[in-house]
Short mmCIF file of C-alpha atoms and ligand atoms in Angstrom, two decimals:
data_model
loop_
_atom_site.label_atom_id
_atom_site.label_comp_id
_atom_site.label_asym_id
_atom_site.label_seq_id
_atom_site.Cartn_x
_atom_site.Cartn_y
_atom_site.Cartn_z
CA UNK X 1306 113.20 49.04 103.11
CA UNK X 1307 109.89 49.56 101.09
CA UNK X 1308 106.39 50.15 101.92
CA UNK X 1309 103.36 48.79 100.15
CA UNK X 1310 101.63 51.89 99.84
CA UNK X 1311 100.41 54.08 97.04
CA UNK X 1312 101.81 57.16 98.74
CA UNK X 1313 105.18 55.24 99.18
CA UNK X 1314 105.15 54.38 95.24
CA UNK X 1315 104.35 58.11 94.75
CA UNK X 1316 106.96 59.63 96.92
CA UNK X 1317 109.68 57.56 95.14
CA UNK X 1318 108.55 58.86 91.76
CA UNK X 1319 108.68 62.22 93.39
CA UNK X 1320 112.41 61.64 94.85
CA UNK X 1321 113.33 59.45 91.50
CA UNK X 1322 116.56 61.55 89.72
CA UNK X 1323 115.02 59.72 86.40
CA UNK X 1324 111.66 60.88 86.51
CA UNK X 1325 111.75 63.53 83.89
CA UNK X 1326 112.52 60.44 81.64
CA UNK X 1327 108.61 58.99 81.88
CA UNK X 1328 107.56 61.84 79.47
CA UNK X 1329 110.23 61.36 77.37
CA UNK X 1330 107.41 58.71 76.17
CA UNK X 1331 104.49 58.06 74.89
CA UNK X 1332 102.79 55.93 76.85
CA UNK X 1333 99.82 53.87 75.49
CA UNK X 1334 96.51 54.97 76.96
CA UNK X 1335 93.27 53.24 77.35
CA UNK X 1336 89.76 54.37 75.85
CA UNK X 1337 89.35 57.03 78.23
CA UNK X 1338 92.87 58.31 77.76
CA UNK X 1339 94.54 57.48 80.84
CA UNK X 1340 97.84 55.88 80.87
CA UNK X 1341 97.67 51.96 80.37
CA UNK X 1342 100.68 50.04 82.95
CA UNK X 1343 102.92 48.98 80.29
CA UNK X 1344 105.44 46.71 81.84
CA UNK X 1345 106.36 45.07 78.50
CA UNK X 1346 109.61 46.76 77.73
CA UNK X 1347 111.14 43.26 77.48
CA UNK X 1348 109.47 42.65 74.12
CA UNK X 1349 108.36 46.10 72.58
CA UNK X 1350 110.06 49.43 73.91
CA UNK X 1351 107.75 52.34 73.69
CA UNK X 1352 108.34 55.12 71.61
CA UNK X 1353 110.04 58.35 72.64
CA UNK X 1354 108.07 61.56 71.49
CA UNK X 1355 111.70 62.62 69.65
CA UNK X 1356 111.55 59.29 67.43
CA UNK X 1357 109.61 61.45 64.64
CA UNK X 1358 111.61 64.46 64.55
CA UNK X 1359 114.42 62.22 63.88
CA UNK X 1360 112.73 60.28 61.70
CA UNK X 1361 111.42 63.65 60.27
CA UNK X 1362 114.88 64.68 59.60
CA UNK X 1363 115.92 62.00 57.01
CA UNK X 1364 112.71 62.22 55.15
CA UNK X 1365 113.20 65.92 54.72
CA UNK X 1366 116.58 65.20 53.66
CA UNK X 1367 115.76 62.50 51.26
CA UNK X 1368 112.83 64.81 49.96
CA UNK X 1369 115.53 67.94 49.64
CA UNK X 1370 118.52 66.05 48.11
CA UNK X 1371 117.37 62.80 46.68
CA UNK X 1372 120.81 60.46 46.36
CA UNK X 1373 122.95 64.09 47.77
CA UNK X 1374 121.61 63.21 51.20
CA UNK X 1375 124.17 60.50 51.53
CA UNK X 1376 126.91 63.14 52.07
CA UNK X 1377 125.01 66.55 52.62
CA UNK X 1378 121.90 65.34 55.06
CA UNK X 1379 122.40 66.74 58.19
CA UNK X 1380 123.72 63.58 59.33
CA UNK X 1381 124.73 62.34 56.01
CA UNK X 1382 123.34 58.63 55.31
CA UNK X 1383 127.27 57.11 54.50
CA UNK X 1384 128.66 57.67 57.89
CA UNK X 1385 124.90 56.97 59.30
CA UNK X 1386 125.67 54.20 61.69
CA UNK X 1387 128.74 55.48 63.13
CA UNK X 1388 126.60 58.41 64.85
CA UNK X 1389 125.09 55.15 66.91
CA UNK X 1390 128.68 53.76 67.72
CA UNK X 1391 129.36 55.47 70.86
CA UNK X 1392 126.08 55.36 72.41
CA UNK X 1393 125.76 51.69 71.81
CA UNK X 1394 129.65 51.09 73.36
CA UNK X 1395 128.36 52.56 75.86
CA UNK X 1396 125.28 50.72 77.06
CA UNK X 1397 127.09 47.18 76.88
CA UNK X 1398 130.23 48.36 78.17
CA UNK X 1399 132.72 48.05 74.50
CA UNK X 1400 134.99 50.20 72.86
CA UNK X 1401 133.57 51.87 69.91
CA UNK X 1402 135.49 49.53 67.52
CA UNK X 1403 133.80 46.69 69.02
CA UNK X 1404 130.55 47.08 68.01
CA UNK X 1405 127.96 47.83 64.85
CA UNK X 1406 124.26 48.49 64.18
CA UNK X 1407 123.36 46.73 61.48
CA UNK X 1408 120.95 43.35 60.31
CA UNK X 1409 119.10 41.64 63.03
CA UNK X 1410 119.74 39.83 65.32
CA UNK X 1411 119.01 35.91 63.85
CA UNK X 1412 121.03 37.37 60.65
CA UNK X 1413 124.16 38.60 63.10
CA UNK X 1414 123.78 35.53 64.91
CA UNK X 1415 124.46 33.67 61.90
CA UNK X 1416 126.85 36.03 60.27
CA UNK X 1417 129.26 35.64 63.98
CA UNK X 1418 128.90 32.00 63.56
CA UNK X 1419 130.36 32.03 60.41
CA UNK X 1420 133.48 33.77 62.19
CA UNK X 1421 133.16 31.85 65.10
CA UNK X 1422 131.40 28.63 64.94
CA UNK X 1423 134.31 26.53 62.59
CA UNK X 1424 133.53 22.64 63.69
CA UNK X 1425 136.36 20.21 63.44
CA UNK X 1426 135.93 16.07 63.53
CA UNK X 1427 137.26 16.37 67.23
CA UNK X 1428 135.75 19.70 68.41
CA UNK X 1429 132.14 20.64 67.11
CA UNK X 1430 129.60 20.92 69.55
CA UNK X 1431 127.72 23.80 70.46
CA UNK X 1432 126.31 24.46 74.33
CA UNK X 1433 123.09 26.80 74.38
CA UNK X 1434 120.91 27.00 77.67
CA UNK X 1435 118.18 24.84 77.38
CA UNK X 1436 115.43 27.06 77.13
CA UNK X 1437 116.95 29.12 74.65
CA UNK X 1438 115.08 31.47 72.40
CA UNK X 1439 113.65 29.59 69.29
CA UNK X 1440 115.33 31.44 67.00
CA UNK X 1441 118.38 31.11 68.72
CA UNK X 1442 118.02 27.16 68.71
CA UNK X 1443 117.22 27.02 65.09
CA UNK X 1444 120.02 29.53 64.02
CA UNK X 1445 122.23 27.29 65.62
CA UNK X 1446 120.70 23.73 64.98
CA UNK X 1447 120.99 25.07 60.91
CA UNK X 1448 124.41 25.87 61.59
CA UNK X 1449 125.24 22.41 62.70
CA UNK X 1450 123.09 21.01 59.78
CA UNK X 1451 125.18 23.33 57.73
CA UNK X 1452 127.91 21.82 58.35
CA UNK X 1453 126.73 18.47 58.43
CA UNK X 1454 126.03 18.06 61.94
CA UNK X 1455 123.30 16.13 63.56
CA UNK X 1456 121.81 18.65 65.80
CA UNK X 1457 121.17 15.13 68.24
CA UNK X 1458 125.08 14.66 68.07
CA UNK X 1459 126.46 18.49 67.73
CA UNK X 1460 123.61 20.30 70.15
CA UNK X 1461 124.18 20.59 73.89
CA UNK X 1462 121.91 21.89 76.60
CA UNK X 1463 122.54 23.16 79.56
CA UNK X 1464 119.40 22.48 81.51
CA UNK X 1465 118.38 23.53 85.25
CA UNK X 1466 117.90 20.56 87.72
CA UNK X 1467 115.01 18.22 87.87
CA UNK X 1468 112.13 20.64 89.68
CA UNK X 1469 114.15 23.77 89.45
CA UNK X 1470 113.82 26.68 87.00
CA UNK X 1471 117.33 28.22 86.58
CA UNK X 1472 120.38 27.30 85.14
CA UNK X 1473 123.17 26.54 88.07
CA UNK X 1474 127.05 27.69 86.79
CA UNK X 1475 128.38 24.38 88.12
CA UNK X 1476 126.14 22.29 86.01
CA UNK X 1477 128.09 24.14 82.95
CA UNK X 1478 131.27 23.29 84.50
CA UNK X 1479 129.99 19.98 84.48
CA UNK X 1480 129.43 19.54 80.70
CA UNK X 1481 132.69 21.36 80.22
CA UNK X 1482 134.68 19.39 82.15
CA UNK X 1483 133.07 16.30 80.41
CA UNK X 1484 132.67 17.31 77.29
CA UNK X 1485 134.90 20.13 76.49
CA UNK X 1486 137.30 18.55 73.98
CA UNK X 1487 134.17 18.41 72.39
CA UNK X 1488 132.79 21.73 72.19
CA UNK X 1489 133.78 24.67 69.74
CA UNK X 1490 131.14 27.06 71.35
CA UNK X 1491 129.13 28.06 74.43
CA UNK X 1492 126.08 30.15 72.54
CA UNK X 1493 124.35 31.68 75.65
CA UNK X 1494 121.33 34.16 76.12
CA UNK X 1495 123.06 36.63 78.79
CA UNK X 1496 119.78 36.95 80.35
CA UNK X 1497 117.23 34.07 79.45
CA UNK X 1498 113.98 35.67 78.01
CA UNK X 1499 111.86 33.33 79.76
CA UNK X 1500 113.06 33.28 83.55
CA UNK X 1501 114.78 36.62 83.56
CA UNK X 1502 118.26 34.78 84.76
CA UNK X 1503 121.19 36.48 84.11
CA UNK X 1504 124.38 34.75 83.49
CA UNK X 1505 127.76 35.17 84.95
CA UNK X 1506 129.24 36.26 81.45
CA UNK X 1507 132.97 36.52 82.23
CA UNK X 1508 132.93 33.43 84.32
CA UNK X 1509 131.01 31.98 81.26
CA UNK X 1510 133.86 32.99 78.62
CA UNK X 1511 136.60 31.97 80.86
CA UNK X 1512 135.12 28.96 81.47
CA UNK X 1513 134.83 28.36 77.22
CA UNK X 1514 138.32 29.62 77.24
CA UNK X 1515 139.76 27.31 79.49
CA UNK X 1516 138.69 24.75 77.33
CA UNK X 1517 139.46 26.32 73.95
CA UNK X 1518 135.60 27.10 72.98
CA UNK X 1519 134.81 30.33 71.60
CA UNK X 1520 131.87 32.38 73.62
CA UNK X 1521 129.25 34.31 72.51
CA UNK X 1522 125.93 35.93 73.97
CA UNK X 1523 122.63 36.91 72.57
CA UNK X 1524 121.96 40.22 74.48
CA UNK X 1525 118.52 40.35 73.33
CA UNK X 1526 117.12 40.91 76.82
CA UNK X 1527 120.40 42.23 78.26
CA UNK X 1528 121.15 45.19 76.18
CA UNK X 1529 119.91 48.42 77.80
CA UNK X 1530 118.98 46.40 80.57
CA UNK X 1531 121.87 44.58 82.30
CA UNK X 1532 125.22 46.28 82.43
CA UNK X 1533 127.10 43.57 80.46
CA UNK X 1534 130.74 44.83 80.63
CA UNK X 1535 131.25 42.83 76.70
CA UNK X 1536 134.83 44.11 75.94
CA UNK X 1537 136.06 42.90 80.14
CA UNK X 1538 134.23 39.63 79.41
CA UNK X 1539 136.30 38.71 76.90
CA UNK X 1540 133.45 37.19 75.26
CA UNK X 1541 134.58 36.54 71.25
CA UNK X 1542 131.18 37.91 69.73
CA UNK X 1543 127.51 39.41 71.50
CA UNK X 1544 124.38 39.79 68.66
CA UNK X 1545 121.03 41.95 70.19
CA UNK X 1546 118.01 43.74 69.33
CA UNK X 1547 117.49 47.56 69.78
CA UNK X 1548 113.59 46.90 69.71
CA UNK X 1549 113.16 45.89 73.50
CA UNK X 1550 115.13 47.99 76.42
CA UNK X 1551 116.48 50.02 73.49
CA UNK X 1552 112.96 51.35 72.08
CA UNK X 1553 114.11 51.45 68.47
CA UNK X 1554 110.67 50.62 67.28
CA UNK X 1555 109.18 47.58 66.00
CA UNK X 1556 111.43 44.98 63.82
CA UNK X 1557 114.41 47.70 64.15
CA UNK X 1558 118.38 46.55 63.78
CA UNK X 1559 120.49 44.54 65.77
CA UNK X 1560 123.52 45.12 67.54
CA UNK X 1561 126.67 42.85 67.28
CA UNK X 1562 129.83 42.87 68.82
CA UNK X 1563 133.02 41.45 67.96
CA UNK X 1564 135.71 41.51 70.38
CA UNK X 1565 138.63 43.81 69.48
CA UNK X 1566 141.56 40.65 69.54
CA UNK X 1567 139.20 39.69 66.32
CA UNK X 1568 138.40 42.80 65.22
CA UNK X 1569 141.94 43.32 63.08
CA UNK X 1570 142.05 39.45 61.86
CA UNK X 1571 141.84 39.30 58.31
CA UNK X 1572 141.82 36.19 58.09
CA UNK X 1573 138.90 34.92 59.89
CA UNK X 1574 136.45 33.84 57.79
CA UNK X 1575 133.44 35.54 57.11
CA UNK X 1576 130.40 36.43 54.80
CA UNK X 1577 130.59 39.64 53.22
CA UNK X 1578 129.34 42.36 51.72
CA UNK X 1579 130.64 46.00 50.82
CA UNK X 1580 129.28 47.70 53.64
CA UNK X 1581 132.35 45.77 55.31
CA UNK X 1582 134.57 46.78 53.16
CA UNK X 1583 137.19 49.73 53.67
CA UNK X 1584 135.19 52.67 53.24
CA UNK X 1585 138.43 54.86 51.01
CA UNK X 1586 138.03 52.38 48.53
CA UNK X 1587 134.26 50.92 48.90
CA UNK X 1588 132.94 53.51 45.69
CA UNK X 1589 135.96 52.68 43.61
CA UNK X 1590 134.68 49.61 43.14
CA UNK X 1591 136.31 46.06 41.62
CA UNK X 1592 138.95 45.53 44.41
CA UNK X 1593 139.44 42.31 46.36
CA UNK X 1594 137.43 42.20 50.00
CA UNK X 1595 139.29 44.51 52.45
CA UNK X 1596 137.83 44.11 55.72
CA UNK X 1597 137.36 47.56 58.09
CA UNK X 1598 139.41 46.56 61.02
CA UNK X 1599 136.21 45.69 63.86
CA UNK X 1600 132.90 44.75 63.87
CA UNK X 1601 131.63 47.09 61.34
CA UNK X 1602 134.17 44.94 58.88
CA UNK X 1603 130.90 41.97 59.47
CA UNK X 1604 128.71 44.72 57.90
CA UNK X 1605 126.99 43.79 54.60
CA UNK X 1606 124.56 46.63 53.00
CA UNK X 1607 123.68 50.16 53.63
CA UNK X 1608 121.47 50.18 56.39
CA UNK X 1609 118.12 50.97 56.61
CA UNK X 1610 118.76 55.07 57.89
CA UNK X 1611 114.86 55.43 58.55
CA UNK X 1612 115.17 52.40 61.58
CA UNK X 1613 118.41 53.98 62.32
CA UNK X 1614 117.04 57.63 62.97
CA UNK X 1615 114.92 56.00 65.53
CA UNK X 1616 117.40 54.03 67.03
CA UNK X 1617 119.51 57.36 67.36
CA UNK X 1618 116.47 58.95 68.68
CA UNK X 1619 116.39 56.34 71.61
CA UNK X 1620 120.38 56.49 72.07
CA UNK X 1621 120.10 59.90 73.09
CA UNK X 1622 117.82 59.67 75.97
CA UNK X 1623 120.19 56.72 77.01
CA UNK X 1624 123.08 59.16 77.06
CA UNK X 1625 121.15 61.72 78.92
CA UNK X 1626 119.90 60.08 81.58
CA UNK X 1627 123.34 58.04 81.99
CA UNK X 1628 123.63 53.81 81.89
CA UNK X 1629 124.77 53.83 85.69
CA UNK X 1630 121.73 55.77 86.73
CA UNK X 1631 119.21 53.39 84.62
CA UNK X 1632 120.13 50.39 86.31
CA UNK X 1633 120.29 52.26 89.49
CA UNK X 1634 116.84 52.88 89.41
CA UNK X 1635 115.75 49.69 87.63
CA UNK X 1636 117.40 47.46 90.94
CA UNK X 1637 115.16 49.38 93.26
CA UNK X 1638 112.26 49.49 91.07
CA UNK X 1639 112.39 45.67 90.11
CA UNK X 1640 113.03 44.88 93.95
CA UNK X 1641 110.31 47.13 94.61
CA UNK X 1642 107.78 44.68 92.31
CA UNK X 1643 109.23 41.43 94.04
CA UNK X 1644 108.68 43.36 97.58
CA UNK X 1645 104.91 43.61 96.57
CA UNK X 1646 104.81 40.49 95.04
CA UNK X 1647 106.05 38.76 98.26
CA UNK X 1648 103.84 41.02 100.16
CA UNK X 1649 100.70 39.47 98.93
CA UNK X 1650 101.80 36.21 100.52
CA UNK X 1651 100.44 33.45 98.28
CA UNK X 1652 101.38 30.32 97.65
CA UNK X 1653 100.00 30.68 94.02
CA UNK X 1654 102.86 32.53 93.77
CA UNK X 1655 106.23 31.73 92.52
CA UNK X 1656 108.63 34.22 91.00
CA UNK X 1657 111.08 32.20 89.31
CA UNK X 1658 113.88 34.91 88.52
CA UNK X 1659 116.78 34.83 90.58
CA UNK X 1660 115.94 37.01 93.71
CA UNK X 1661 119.67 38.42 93.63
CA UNK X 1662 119.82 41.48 91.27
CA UNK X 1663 122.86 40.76 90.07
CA UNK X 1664 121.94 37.71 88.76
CA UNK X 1665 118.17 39.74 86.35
CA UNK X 1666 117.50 42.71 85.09
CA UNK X 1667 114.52 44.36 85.21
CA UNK X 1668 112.43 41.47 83.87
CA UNK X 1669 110.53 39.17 86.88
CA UNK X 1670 108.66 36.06 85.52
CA UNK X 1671 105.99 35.08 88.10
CA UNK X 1672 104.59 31.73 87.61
CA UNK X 1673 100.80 32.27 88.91
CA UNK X 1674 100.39 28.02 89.91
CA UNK X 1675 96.99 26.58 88.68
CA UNK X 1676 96.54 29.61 86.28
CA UNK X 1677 96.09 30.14 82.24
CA UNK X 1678 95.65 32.28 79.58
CA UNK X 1679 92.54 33.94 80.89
CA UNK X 1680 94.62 35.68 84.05
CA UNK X 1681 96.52 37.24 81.42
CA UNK X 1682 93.50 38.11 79.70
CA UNK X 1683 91.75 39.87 83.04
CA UNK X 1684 95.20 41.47 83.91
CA UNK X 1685 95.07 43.41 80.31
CA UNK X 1686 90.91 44.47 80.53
CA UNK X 1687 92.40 45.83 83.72
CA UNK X 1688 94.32 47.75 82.13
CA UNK X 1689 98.09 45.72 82.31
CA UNK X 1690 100.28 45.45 79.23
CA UNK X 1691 102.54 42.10 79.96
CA UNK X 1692 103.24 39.05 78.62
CA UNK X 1693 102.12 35.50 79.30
CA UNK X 1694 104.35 32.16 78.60
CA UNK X 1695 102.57 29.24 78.22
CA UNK X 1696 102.06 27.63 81.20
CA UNK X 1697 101.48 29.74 83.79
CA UNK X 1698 104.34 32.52 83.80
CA UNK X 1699 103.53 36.29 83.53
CA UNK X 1700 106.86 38.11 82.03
CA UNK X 1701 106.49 41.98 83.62
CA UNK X 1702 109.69 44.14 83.11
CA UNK X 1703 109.32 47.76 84.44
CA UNK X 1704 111.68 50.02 82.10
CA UNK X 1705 113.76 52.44 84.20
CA UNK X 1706 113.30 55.36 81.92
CA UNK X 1707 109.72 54.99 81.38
CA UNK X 1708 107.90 53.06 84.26
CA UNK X 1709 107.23 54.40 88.04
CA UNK X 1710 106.89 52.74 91.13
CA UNK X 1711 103.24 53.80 90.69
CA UNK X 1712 102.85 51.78 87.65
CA UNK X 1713 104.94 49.07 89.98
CA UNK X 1714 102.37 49.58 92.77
CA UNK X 1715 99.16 49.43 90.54
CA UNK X 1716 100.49 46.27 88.66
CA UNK X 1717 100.60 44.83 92.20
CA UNK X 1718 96.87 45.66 93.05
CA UNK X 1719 95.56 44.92 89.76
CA UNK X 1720 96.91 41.38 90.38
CA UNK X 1721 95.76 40.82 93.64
CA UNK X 1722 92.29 41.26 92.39
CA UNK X 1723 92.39 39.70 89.65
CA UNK X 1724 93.90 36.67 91.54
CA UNK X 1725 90.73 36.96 93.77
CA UNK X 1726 87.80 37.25 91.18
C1 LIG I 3171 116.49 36.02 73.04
C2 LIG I 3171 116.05 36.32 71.63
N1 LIG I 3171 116.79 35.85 70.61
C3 LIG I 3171 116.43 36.09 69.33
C4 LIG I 3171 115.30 36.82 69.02
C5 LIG I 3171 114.94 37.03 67.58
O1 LIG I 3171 115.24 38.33 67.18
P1 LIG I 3171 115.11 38.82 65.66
O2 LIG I 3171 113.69 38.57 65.24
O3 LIG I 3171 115.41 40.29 65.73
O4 LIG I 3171 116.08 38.07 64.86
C6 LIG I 3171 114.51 37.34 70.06
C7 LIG I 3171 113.29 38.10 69.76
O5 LIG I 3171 112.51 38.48 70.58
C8 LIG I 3171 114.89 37.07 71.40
O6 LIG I 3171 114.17 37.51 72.43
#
């Protein structure tokens, strides 16, 4: 089905519908200007070349009308996030109501525990894979502490098998079935940042439902990559960054959604702030707490419009080029890496993702056996932006919109030699 060829690579760049996309983007260079192969889209998107008109815009605007700009900029600062909305309900498969732009992701995480996360004596635990994100692990052990918890009593992992990598569904079922009076709620990365796995959301929040859990996913590494379907899940609440597949720039929002059975609640509770609260009445100031009806009623200040020009930059190459065509091309291009990679034949070799697309995104982690740190370091002299895990596992993630199977190809051969030397 592939070839392991440079002219093959180049042929599919030629035929690829997306390949307008690539200079959509700046690409870092090395020192004698030629394009570096960045294949770390999984921790820092790169920039598009609109970001600074956008971001042009609102200065311009600011420097024109001062505080005016929050009703007469061109895209006037009040209603700022909503010109994100439909973009974002797009990419993780919500209605518009379901989701925001707003905080960041540890600060959503917490706010949607708040909502979600309300421990009884009987029913208190919380289920997160077991290599979860750190910040994941100690939003959620604080939580527990919070509400006097011991995270050693409250905090349960779901771990892969003794010599395996990934997390098996069953194994959940397992804990559920066990445990499940137990838990209050399954906190799960959709797709783990360290093995690339991607979970089986809706059997995931089915499975929590069945047992009277609430369900929620950090989408940190699934948002703009996988096509997460949130609102079919039926998933309660989803937090993510925009700063990885989404190329909002460094440190930009997060995303958060709330499913829409929640969304008109007024009763949940929640932490607050006027950015949540109806916007006819939000200036008149003094009134009780009225919650917008969905997720933007979990927002709390005015957001940061600068971060969110970028963002909005970024959203509208996503709409251009189409979420169905993105992960069209990322399947091929990610099995294209994995055919190389198997190509080379080594037993040094181990790709730990799951080898069934449906189960990753674009991300492969390749655990290079009887390797360290300095691999990493020869792959970036020659001229490889990726990321290491400690102890042996090289994260690459070629971005549909920006990365070719050239860059796919040359990653390949840049590894092979480095492997050798
Ligand atoms: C899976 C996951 N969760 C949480 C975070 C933390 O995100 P933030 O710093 O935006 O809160 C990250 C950051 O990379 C992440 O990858």
């Amino acid at each position: 089905m592939f070839q392991n060829s440079l002219e093959y690579a180049k042929n599919q760049d030629t035929n690829d519908p997306l390949r307008s996309f690539r200079n959509q983007f700046h690409l870092p260079q090395d020192s004698n200007g030629d394009p570096l192969v960045y294949l770390c889209g999984n921790s820092l998107g790169l920039q598009p070349k609109t970001t600074s008109e956008y971001i042009a815009e609102v200065l311009d605007d600011w420097a024109r009308l001062g505080v005016e700009g929050h009703t007469q900029a061109r895209h006037p600062w009040l209603p700022y996030h909503e010109f994100l909305t439909e973009n974002m309900a797009a990419i993780v498969g919500a209605k518009p109501s379901e989701v925001v732009v707003m905080n960041t992701l540890t600060t959503n995480l917490h706010l949607m525990m708040v909502s979600f996360y309300r421990p009884t004596k009987k029913k208190f635990k919380i289920v997160v894979e077991s290599d979860t994100f750190p910040s994941d692990k100690y939003a959620v052990e604080s939580q527990l502490r919070f509400h006097g918890i011991d995270p050693k009593d409250g905090l349960v992992l779901w771990k892969p098998r003794e010599g395996e990598e990934l997390c098996r569904f069953e194994d959940l079922e397992k804990i559920m079935e066990e445990q499940g009076e137990q838990i209050a709620l399954l906190m799960i990365g959709s797709t783990n940042y360290y093995t690339g796995q991607s979970f089986p959301l809706k059997r995931i929040t089915e499975l929590g439902h069945r047992h009277q859990a609430k369900v929620g996913f950090d989408l940190a590494h699934g948002a703009g990559n996988i096509q997460p379907d949130l609102h079919n899940t039926g998933a309660d609440f989803a937090v993510w960054c925009t700063y990885k597949y989404l190329n909002g720039g460094p440190g930009s929002l997060g995303g958060c959604f709330v499913h829409q059975r929640h969304g008109s609640t007024r009763h949940l509770v929640r932490f607050a702030g006027w950015w949540g609260h109806n916007k006819d009445t939000r200036f008149n100031m003094r009134h009780e707490f009225d919650p917008l009806p969905g997720a933007e009623g979990w927002q709390l200040s005015n957001p940061p419009i600068l971060s969110m020009a970028a963002i909005r930059a970024s959203f509208d190459i996503f709409a251009q080029a189409g979420f169905e065509n993105i992960r069209k091309k990322s399947v091929r291009l990610t099995g294209y890496l994995e055919f190389l990679l198997d190509e080379m034949n080594l037993s040094q070799i181990n790709v730990i993702t799951p080898r069934n697309p449906e189960e990753r995104g674009c991300q492969l982690s390749i655990q290079v056996k009887n390797s360290d740190r300095e691999l990493h370091k020869k792959l970036t002299q020659a001229g490889v932006i990726s990321d290491w895990r400690e102890p042996d596992v090289i994260r690459v993630a070629p971005a549909p919109l920006y990365n070719s199977f050239e860059d796919v190809f040359l990653f390949a051969q840049k590894l092979k030699t480095c492997l050798k030397n």
